[in-house]
Amino acid sequence: MSFASLPFELRSLIWSLAVAPRHITINKVRAKGSFSNKHRQQGKDILYETSSTPPPALMHVCSESRQQAPYKRAFTAGTEPRWTWVNFELDIFCVSSLYAVSDMLSHRSEIQRLQIRTDDDIAIDWYEAATRYNGLSGVYQLENLGEIQVVLEPGDLMWGDVFKDWGLGRCPQDNITFLDEGSGLVLTGDQLKMVGDWRVVFSFDSEGNPPDPDRLSEEIAHVLDDSWHMTWAQIHELD
């Protein structure tokens, strides 16, 4: 029996099973020449929006697969517009710089899943960008974010502070995770913050042994509790 001879309901089910989340990057190609700040803010220097992500396989199989595929044309801005096939419910939009989120704001109400890396934030430290230079403004403008994954650079624990002190837009905190590519660990924001606090206030014992992981939260609370320590004024009185 050929695929074409299968009942339509079965063929439709097979097409739906072929749909999978994709990682999508979006870039704006801008025209050369001088433009006023006003025209740049209006996007009149943009030729088109493009993506390096290949189109979904279903869009290349046959006319029926294209009709059944749950994708729409998106990112069509510019004077020479093109498009990218997108499933906003499944696809994960990826940025390698906090400021790159602004390239996706033409669909601010539709993007639901975001992955953030900061390996391209070379000109300015990403933490400074996030906390002092409005680097998170694009994330705040994504109106229906339901999931965020932050890929951590080696040893980078300061996202825990950003998570606690600044937040990541409208995304529910329970749906924000932090991926340490080196170890493969996936941490919640609270877990990452606790690890960062431990690194700042706690040290290995005299024999080089780490603390008991089951008591880590207790150790941090103990060290942060000022009632267990003398103030500088009290220490001065002892001299």
PDB file of C-alpha atoms in Angstrom:
ATOM      1  CA  MET A   1       0.000   0.000   0.000  1.00  0.00           C
ATOM      2  CA  SER A   2       1.392   3.397  -0.974  1.00  0.00           C
ATOM      3  CA  PHE A   3       1.298   6.436   1.273  1.00  0.00           C
ATOM      4  CA  ALA A   4      -1.101   8.196  -1.102  1.00  0.00           C
ATOM      5  CA  SER A   5      -3.610   5.344  -0.769  1.00  0.00           C
ATOM      6  CA  LEU A   6      -3.839   5.704   3.009  1.00  0.00           C
ATOM      7  CA  PRO A   7      -7.003   7.344   4.391  1.00  0.00           C
ATOM      8  CA  PHE A   8      -6.715  11.116   4.644  1.00  0.00           C
ATOM      9  CA  GLU A   9      -7.128  11.020   8.438  1.00  0.00           C
ATOM     10  CA  LEU A  10      -4.118   8.722   8.739  1.00  0.00           C
ATOM     11  CA  ARG A  11      -2.024  10.812   6.355  1.00  0.00           C
ATOM     12  CA  SER A  12      -2.950  13.933   8.312  1.00  0.00           C
ATOM     13  CA  LEU A  13      -1.852  12.259  11.563  1.00  0.00           C
ATOM     14  CA  ILE A  14       1.491  11.319   9.997  1.00  0.00           C
ATOM     15  CA  TRP A  15       2.059  14.889   8.828  1.00  0.00           C
ATOM     16  CA  SER A  16       1.317  16.178  12.340  1.00  0.00           C
ATOM     17  CA  LEU A  17       3.823  13.727  13.852  1.00  0.00           C
ATOM     18  CA  ALA A  18       6.491  15.137  11.538  1.00  0.00           C
ATOM     19  CA  VAL A  19       6.239  18.565  13.173  1.00  0.00           C
ATOM     20  CA  ALA A  20       8.984  19.271  15.724  1.00  0.00           C
ATOM     21  CA  PRO A  21      10.325  22.375  17.518  1.00  0.00           C
ATOM     22  CA  ARG A  22      13.073  24.197  15.640  1.00  0.00           C
ATOM     23  CA  HIS A  23      15.685  26.701  16.821  1.00  0.00           C
ATOM     24  CA  ILE A  24      15.227  29.876  14.800  1.00  0.00           C
ATOM     25  CA  THR A  25      17.518  32.892  14.528  1.00  0.00           C
ATOM     26  CA  ILE A  26      16.332  36.142  12.976  1.00  0.00           C
ATOM     27  CA  ASN A  27      18.541  38.852  11.487  1.00  0.00           C
ATOM     28  CA  LYS A  28      17.763  42.166   9.865  1.00  0.00           C
ATOM     29  CA  VAL A  29      19.644  43.088   6.680  1.00  0.00           C
ATOM     30  CA  ARG A  30      20.014  46.834   6.480  1.00  0.00           C
ATOM     31  CA  ALA A  31      20.594  49.074   3.481  1.00  0.00           C
ATOM     32  CA  LYS A  32      23.873  50.893   3.055  1.00  0.00           C
ATOM     33  CA  GLY A  33      23.905  54.645   3.151  1.00  0.00           C
ATOM     34  CA  SER A  34      22.989  57.331   5.631  1.00  0.00           C
ATOM     35  CA  PHE A  35      19.621  57.417   7.343  1.00  0.00           C
ATOM     36  CA  SER A  36      18.312  59.802   9.956  1.00  0.00           C
ATOM     37  CA  ASN A  37      17.692  58.488  13.449  1.00  0.00           C
ATOM     38  CA  LYS A  38      13.979  58.966  12.853  1.00  0.00           C
ATOM     39  CA  HIS A  39      14.052  56.820   9.705  1.00  0.00           C
ATOM     40  CA  ARG A  40      16.103  54.155  11.459  1.00  0.00           C
ATOM     41  CA  GLN A  41      13.593  54.058  14.319  1.00  0.00           C
ATOM     42  CA  GLN A  42      10.845  53.622  11.734  1.00  0.00           C
ATOM     43  CA  GLY A  43      12.776  50.752  10.138  1.00  0.00           C
ATOM     44  CA  LYS A  44      13.153  52.443   6.775  1.00  0.00           C
ATOM     45  CA  ASP A  45      16.789  51.303   6.532  1.00  0.00           C
ATOM     46  CA  ILE A  46      15.763  47.619   6.687  1.00  0.00           C
ATOM     47  CA  LEU A  47      15.922  45.685   3.417  1.00  0.00           C
ATOM     48  CA  TYR A  48      14.503  42.433   4.780  1.00  0.00           C
ATOM     49  CA  GLU A  49      14.383  40.061   7.722  1.00  0.00           C
ATOM     50  CA  THR A  50      16.016  36.679   7.258  1.00  0.00           C
ATOM     51  CA  SER A  51      16.893  33.474   9.082  1.00  0.00           C
ATOM     52  CA  SER A  52      19.719  30.962   8.723  1.00  0.00           C
ATOM     53  CA  THR A  53      17.357  28.217   9.933  1.00  0.00           C
ATOM     54  CA  PRO A  54      16.342  25.883   7.075  1.00  0.00           C
ATOM     55  CA  PRO A  55      12.637  25.818   6.175  1.00  0.00           C
ATOM     56  CA  PRO A  56      10.564  23.009   7.720  1.00  0.00           C
ATOM     57  CA  ALA A  57      10.805  19.714   5.843  1.00  0.00           C
ATOM     58  CA  LEU A  58       7.010  19.551   5.481  1.00  0.00           C
ATOM     59  CA  MET A  59       7.106  22.630   3.268  1.00  0.00           C
ATOM     60  CA  HIS A  60       9.118  20.674   0.651  1.00  0.00           C
ATOM     61  CA  VAL A  61       7.393  17.267   0.509  1.00  0.00           C
ATOM     62  CA  CYS A  62       4.216  17.832  -1.469  1.00  0.00           C
ATOM     63  CA  SER A  63       1.197  20.092  -1.741  1.00  0.00           C
ATOM     64  CA  GLU A  64      -0.742  18.095   0.874  1.00  0.00           C
ATOM     65  CA  SER A  65       2.087  18.306   3.428  1.00  0.00           C
ATOM     66  CA  ARG A  66       2.253  22.065   2.907  1.00  0.00           C
ATOM     67  CA  GLN A  67      -1.485  22.365   3.428  1.00  0.00           C
ATOM     68  CA  GLN A  68      -1.305  20.328   6.642  1.00  0.00           C
ATOM     69  CA  ALA A  69       1.859  21.934   7.993  1.00  0.00           C
ATOM     70  CA  PRO A  70       1.147  24.277  10.969  1.00  0.00           C
ATOM     71  CA  TYR A  71       3.407  27.089   9.774  1.00  0.00           C
ATOM     72  CA  LYS A  72       2.818  30.676   8.768  1.00  0.00           C
ATOM     73  CA  ARG A  73       4.859  33.269   6.944  1.00  0.00           C
ATOM     74  CA  ALA A  74       6.470  35.666   9.389  1.00  0.00           C
ATOM     75  CA  PHE A  75       9.205  38.315   9.590  1.00  0.00           C
ATOM     76  CA  THR A  76       8.258  40.049   6.368  1.00  0.00           C
ATOM     77  CA  ALA A  77       9.358  43.592   7.255  1.00  0.00           C
ATOM     78  CA  GLY A  78      11.583  45.697   4.987  1.00  0.00           C
ATOM     79  CA  THR A  79      11.641  47.402   1.623  1.00  0.00           C
ATOM     80  CA  GLU A  80      12.536  44.092  -0.084  1.00  0.00           C
ATOM     81  CA  PRO A  81      10.539  41.725   2.118  1.00  0.00           C
ATOM     82  CA  ARG A  82      11.122  38.000   2.404  1.00  0.00           C
ATOM     83  CA  TRP A  83       9.653  35.552   4.920  1.00  0.00           C
ATOM     84  CA  THR A  84      10.450  32.769   7.359  1.00  0.00           C
ATOM     85  CA  TRP A  85       8.142  29.809   8.019  1.00  0.00           C
ATOM     86  CA  VAL A  86       7.315  29.747  11.730  1.00  0.00           C
ATOM     87  CA  ASN A  87       5.232  27.796  14.219  1.00  0.00           C
ATOM     88  CA  PHE A  88       5.017  30.235  17.114  1.00  0.00           C
ATOM     89  CA  GLU A  89       3.702  27.613  19.540  1.00  0.00           C
ATOM     90  CA  LEU A  90       6.614  25.205  19.038  1.00  0.00           C
ATOM     91  CA  ASP A  91       9.621  27.008  17.595  1.00  0.00           C
ATOM     92  CA  ILE A  92      12.327  28.365  19.887  1.00  0.00           C
ATOM     93  CA  PHE A  93      13.744  31.774  18.975  1.00  0.00           C
ATOM     94  CA  CYS A  94      17.458  32.051  19.697  1.00  0.00           C
ATOM     95  CA  VAL A  95      19.610  35.123  20.293  1.00  0.00           C
ATOM     96  CA  SER A  96      23.329  35.353  20.978  1.00  0.00           C
ATOM     97  CA  SER A  97      23.111  38.894  22.340  1.00  0.00           C
ATOM     98  CA  LEU A  98      20.570  40.573  24.597  1.00  0.00           C
ATOM     99  CA  TYR A  99      20.209  43.395  22.091  1.00  0.00           C
ATOM    100  CA  ALA A 100      19.346  40.932  19.296  1.00  0.00           C
ATOM    101  CA  VAL A 101      15.916  40.406  20.851  1.00  0.00           C
ATOM    102  CA  SER A 102      14.930  43.752  19.319  1.00  0.00           C
ATOM    103  CA  ASP A 103      15.202  42.141  15.856  1.00  0.00           C
ATOM    104  CA  MET A 104      12.151  40.019  16.684  1.00  0.00           C
ATOM    105  CA  LEU A 105       9.816  42.660  18.066  1.00  0.00           C
ATOM    106  CA  SER A 106       7.736  42.735  14.875  1.00  0.00           C
ATOM    107  CA  HIS A 107       6.131  39.592  16.365  1.00  0.00           C
ATOM    108  CA  ARG A 108       6.288  40.589  20.021  1.00  0.00           C
ATOM    109  CA  SER A 109       2.802  39.248  20.768  1.00  0.00           C
ATOM    110  CA  GLU A 110       3.381  35.850  19.106  1.00  0.00           C
ATOM    111  CA  ILE A 111       6.807  34.656  20.271  1.00  0.00           C
ATOM    112  CA  GLN A 112       6.363  32.184  23.121  1.00  0.00           C
ATOM    113  CA  ARG A 113       9.721  30.415  23.495  1.00  0.00           C
ATOM    114  CA  LEU A 114      13.125  32.105  23.757  1.00  0.00           C
ATOM    115  CA  GLN A 115      16.697  30.892  24.173  1.00  0.00           C
ATOM    116  CA  ILE A 116      19.310  33.448  25.249  1.00  0.00           C
ATOM    117  CA  ARG A 117      23.063  33.194  24.871  1.00  0.00           C
ATOM    118  CA  THR A 118      25.446  36.066  25.571  1.00  0.00           C
ATOM    119  CA  ASP A 119      28.589  34.929  23.728  1.00  0.00           C
ATOM    120  CA  ASP A 120      28.270  37.753  21.194  1.00  0.00           C
ATOM    121  CA  ASP A 121      28.114  40.541  23.817  1.00  0.00           C
ATOM    122  CA  ILE A 122      31.749  41.483  23.289  1.00  0.00           C
ATOM    123  CA  ALA A 123      31.614  45.272  23.152  1.00  0.00           C
ATOM    124  CA  ILE A 124      30.064  45.474  26.604  1.00  0.00           C
ATOM    125  CA  ASP A 125      29.786  42.907  29.374  1.00  0.00           C
ATOM    126  CA  TRP A 126      26.361  41.258  29.181  1.00  0.00           C
ATOM    127  CA  TYR A 127      25.701  41.804  32.899  1.00  0.00           C
ATOM    128  CA  GLU A 128      26.358  45.536  32.539  1.00  0.00           C
ATOM    129  CA  ALA A 129      24.119  45.549  29.465  1.00  0.00           C
ATOM    130  CA  ALA A 130      21.328  43.850  31.398  1.00  0.00           C
ATOM    131  CA  THR A 131      21.530  45.893  34.582  1.00  0.00           C
ATOM    132  CA  ARG A 132      22.745  49.321  33.470  1.00  0.00           C
ATOM    133  CA  TYR A 133      22.157  49.725  29.728  1.00  0.00           C
ATOM    134  CA  ASN A 134      18.585  48.535  29.221  1.00  0.00           C
ATOM    135  CA  GLY A 135      19.699  45.292  27.608  1.00  0.00           C
ATOM    136  CA  LEU A 136      16.624  43.421  28.833  1.00  0.00           C
ATOM    137  CA  SER A 137      14.131  45.869  27.326  1.00  0.00           C
ATOM    138  CA  GLY A 138      13.512  43.638  24.318  1.00  0.00           C
ATOM    139  CA  VAL A 139      12.687  40.671  26.544  1.00  0.00           C
ATOM    140  CA  TYR A 140      10.244  42.819  28.526  1.00  0.00           C
ATOM    141  CA  GLN A 141       8.434  43.719  25.287  1.00  0.00           C
ATOM    142  CA  LEU A 142       7.695  40.105  24.312  1.00  0.00           C
ATOM    143  CA  GLU A 143       4.106  39.976  25.478  1.00  0.00           C
ATOM    144  CA  ASN A 144       3.358  36.243  25.592  1.00  0.00           C
ATOM    145  CA  LEU A 145       6.593  34.540  26.562  1.00  0.00           C
ATOM    146  CA  GLY A 146       5.833  31.170  28.111  1.00  0.00           C
ATOM    147  CA  GLU A 147       9.337  29.697  28.286  1.00  0.00           C
ATOM    148  CA  ILE A 148      12.918  31.014  28.503  1.00  0.00           C
ATOM    149  CA  GLN A 149      16.145  29.035  28.516  1.00  0.00           C
ATOM    150  CA  VAL A 150      19.413  30.822  29.242  1.00  0.00           C
ATOM    151  CA  VAL A 151      22.601  29.065  28.107  1.00  0.00           C
ATOM    152  CA  LEU A 152      25.326  29.826  30.641  1.00  0.00           C
ATOM    153  CA  GLU A 153      28.904  30.625  29.754  1.00  0.00           C
ATOM    154  CA  PRO A 154      31.461  28.590  31.772  1.00  0.00           C
ATOM    155  CA  GLY A 155      31.441  29.763  35.396  1.00  0.00           C
ATOM    156  CA  ASP A 156      28.742  32.357  34.747  1.00  0.00           C
ATOM    157  CA  LEU A 157      26.462  32.452  37.796  1.00  0.00           C
ATOM    158  CA  MET A 158      25.399  36.111  37.680  1.00  0.00           C
ATOM    159  CA  TRP A 159      22.226  35.261  35.804  1.00  0.00           C
ATOM    160  CA  GLY A 160      20.941  34.223  39.229  1.00  0.00           C
ATOM    161  CA  ASP A 161      21.183  37.852  40.362  1.00  0.00           C
ATOM    162  CA  VAL A 162      19.459  39.086  37.205  1.00  0.00           C
ATOM    163  CA  PHE A 163      16.691  36.529  37.699  1.00  0.00           C
ATOM    164  CA  LYS A 164      16.092  37.615  41.302  1.00  0.00           C
ATOM    165  CA  ASP A 165      16.643  41.368  41.075  1.00  0.00           C
ATOM    166  CA  TRP A 166      15.478  42.333  37.570  1.00  0.00           C
ATOM    167  CA  GLY A 167      13.380  39.434  36.289  1.00  0.00           C
ATOM    168  CA  LEU A 168      12.975  38.300  32.695  1.00  0.00           C
ATOM    169  CA  GLY A 169       9.881  40.001  31.431  1.00  0.00           C
ATOM    170  CA  ARG A 170       6.447  38.414  31.547  1.00  0.00           C
ATOM    171  CA  CYS A 171       7.583  34.813  31.407  1.00  0.00           C
ATOM    172  CA  PRO A 172       6.445  32.780  34.452  1.00  0.00           C
ATOM    173  CA  GLN A 173       9.455  32.269  36.724  1.00  0.00           C
ATOM    174  CA  ASP A 174       8.788  28.538  36.935  1.00  0.00           C
ATOM    175  CA  ASN A 175       9.317  28.329  33.163  1.00  0.00           C
ATOM    176  CA  ILE A 176      12.746  29.999  33.192  1.00  0.00           C
ATOM    177  CA  THR A 177      15.684  27.591  33.220  1.00  0.00           C
ATOM    178  CA  PHE A 178      19.463  27.928  33.023  1.00  0.00           C
ATOM    179  CA  LEU A 179      21.547  25.407  31.087  1.00  0.00           C
ATOM    180  CA  ASP A 180      25.192  24.779  31.976  1.00  0.00           C
ATOM    181  CA  GLU A 181      26.486  23.289  28.734  1.00  0.00           C
ATOM    182  CA  GLY A 182      29.699  22.095  30.352  1.00  0.00           C
ATOM    183  CA  SER A 183      28.004  19.852  32.896  1.00  0.00           C
ATOM    184  CA  GLY A 184      24.623  19.427  31.241  1.00  0.00           C
ATOM    185  CA  LEU A 185      22.887  20.651  34.402  1.00  0.00           C
ATOM    186  CA  VAL A 186      19.597  22.488  34.036  1.00  0.00           C
ATOM    187  CA  LEU A 187      18.910  24.809  36.968  1.00  0.00           C
ATOM    188  CA  THR A 188      15.983  26.907  38.045  1.00  0.00           C
ATOM    189  CA  GLY A 189      16.561  30.570  38.819  1.00  0.00           C
ATOM    190  CA  ASP A 190      16.395  29.926  42.555  1.00  0.00           C
ATOM    191  CA  GLN A 191      18.938  27.109  42.294  1.00  0.00           C
ATOM    192  CA  LEU A 192      21.319  29.254  40.244  1.00  0.00           C
ATOM    193  CA  LYS A 193      21.015  32.101  42.734  1.00  0.00           C
ATOM    194  CA  MET A 194      21.796  29.728  45.604  1.00  0.00           C
ATOM    195  CA  VAL A 195      24.894  28.408  43.808  1.00  0.00           C
ATOM    196  CA  GLY A 196      26.067  31.981  43.194  1.00  0.00           C
ATOM    197  CA  ASP A 197      25.525  32.929  46.835  1.00  0.00           C
ATOM    198  CA  TRP A 198      27.470  29.878  47.949  1.00  0.00           C
ATOM    199  CA  ARG A 199      30.401  30.831  45.747  1.00  0.00           C
ATOM    200  CA  VAL A 200      30.457  34.335  47.221  1.00  0.00           C
ATOM    201  CA  VAL A 201      30.039  33.590  50.932  1.00  0.00           C
ATOM    202  CA  PHE A 202      31.113  30.016  51.512  1.00  0.00           C
ATOM    203  CA  SER A 203      34.457  28.268  51.134  1.00  0.00           C
ATOM    204  CA  PHE A 204      35.851  24.748  51.303  1.00  0.00           C
ATOM    205  CA  ASP A 205      37.033  23.543  54.704  1.00  0.00           C
ATOM    206  CA  SER A 206      40.693  23.376  55.761  1.00  0.00           C
ATOM    207  CA  GLU A 207      41.052  19.941  54.176  1.00  0.00           C
ATOM    208  CA  GLY A 208      39.620  21.036  50.852  1.00  0.00           C
ATOM    209  CA  ASN A 209      36.259  19.335  51.287  1.00  0.00           C
ATOM    210  CA  PRO A 210      33.108  20.930  49.849  1.00  0.00           C
ATOM    211  CA  PRO A 211      30.053  21.407  52.068  1.00  0.00           C
ATOM    212  CA  ASP A 212      27.419  18.730  52.429  1.00  0.00           C
ATOM    213  CA  PRO A 213      25.048  19.406  49.490  1.00  0.00           C
ATOM    214  CA  ASP A 214      22.060  18.482  51.652  1.00  0.00           C
ATOM    215  CA  ARG A 215      22.931  21.364  54.014  1.00  0.00           C
ATOM    216  CA  LEU A 216      23.944  23.906  51.384  1.00  0.00           C
ATOM    217  CA  SER A 217      20.921  26.167  51.876  1.00  0.00           C
ATOM    218  CA  GLU A 218      21.481  26.075  55.662  1.00  0.00           C
ATOM    219  CA  GLU A 219      25.145  27.004  55.287  1.00  0.00           C
ATOM    220  CA  ILE A 220      24.310  29.969  53.075  1.00  0.00           C
ATOM    221  CA  ALA A 221      21.609  31.182  55.461  1.00  0.00           C
ATOM    222  CA  HIS A 222      24.054  30.873  58.370  1.00  0.00           C
ATOM    223  CA  VAL A 223      26.775  32.895  56.656  1.00  0.00           C
ATOM    224  CA  LEU A 224      24.340  35.580  55.502  1.00  0.00           C
ATOM    225  CA  ASP A 225      22.768  35.939  58.946  1.00  0.00           C
ATOM    226  CA  ASP A 226      24.432  39.018  60.458  1.00  0.00           C
ATOM    227  CA  SER A 227      23.244  38.084  63.946  1.00  0.00           C
ATOM    228  CA  TRP A 228      25.949  35.384  64.008  1.00  0.00           C
ATOM    229  CA  HIS A 229      28.758  37.835  63.345  1.00  0.00           C
ATOM    230  CA  MET A 230      30.193  40.954  64.955  1.00  0.00           C
ATOM    231  CA  THR A 231      29.793  44.289  63.255  1.00  0.00           C
ATOM    232  CA  TRP A 232      32.810  46.438  62.348  1.00  0.00           C
ATOM    233  CA  ALA A 233      31.971  48.643  65.356  1.00  0.00           C
ATOM    234  CA  GLN A 234      32.002  45.646  67.692  1.00  0.00           C
ATOM    235  CA  ILE A 235      35.304  44.453  66.268  1.00  0.00           C
ATOM    236  CA  HIS A 236      36.761  47.940  66.747  1.00  0.00           C
ATOM    237  CA  GLU A 237      35.748  47.893  70.419  1.00  0.00           C
ATOM    238  CA  LEU A 238      37.884  44.793  70.928  1.00  0.00           C
ATOM    239  CA  ASP A 239      41.062  46.568  69.794  1.00  0.00           C
TER     240      ASP A 239
END
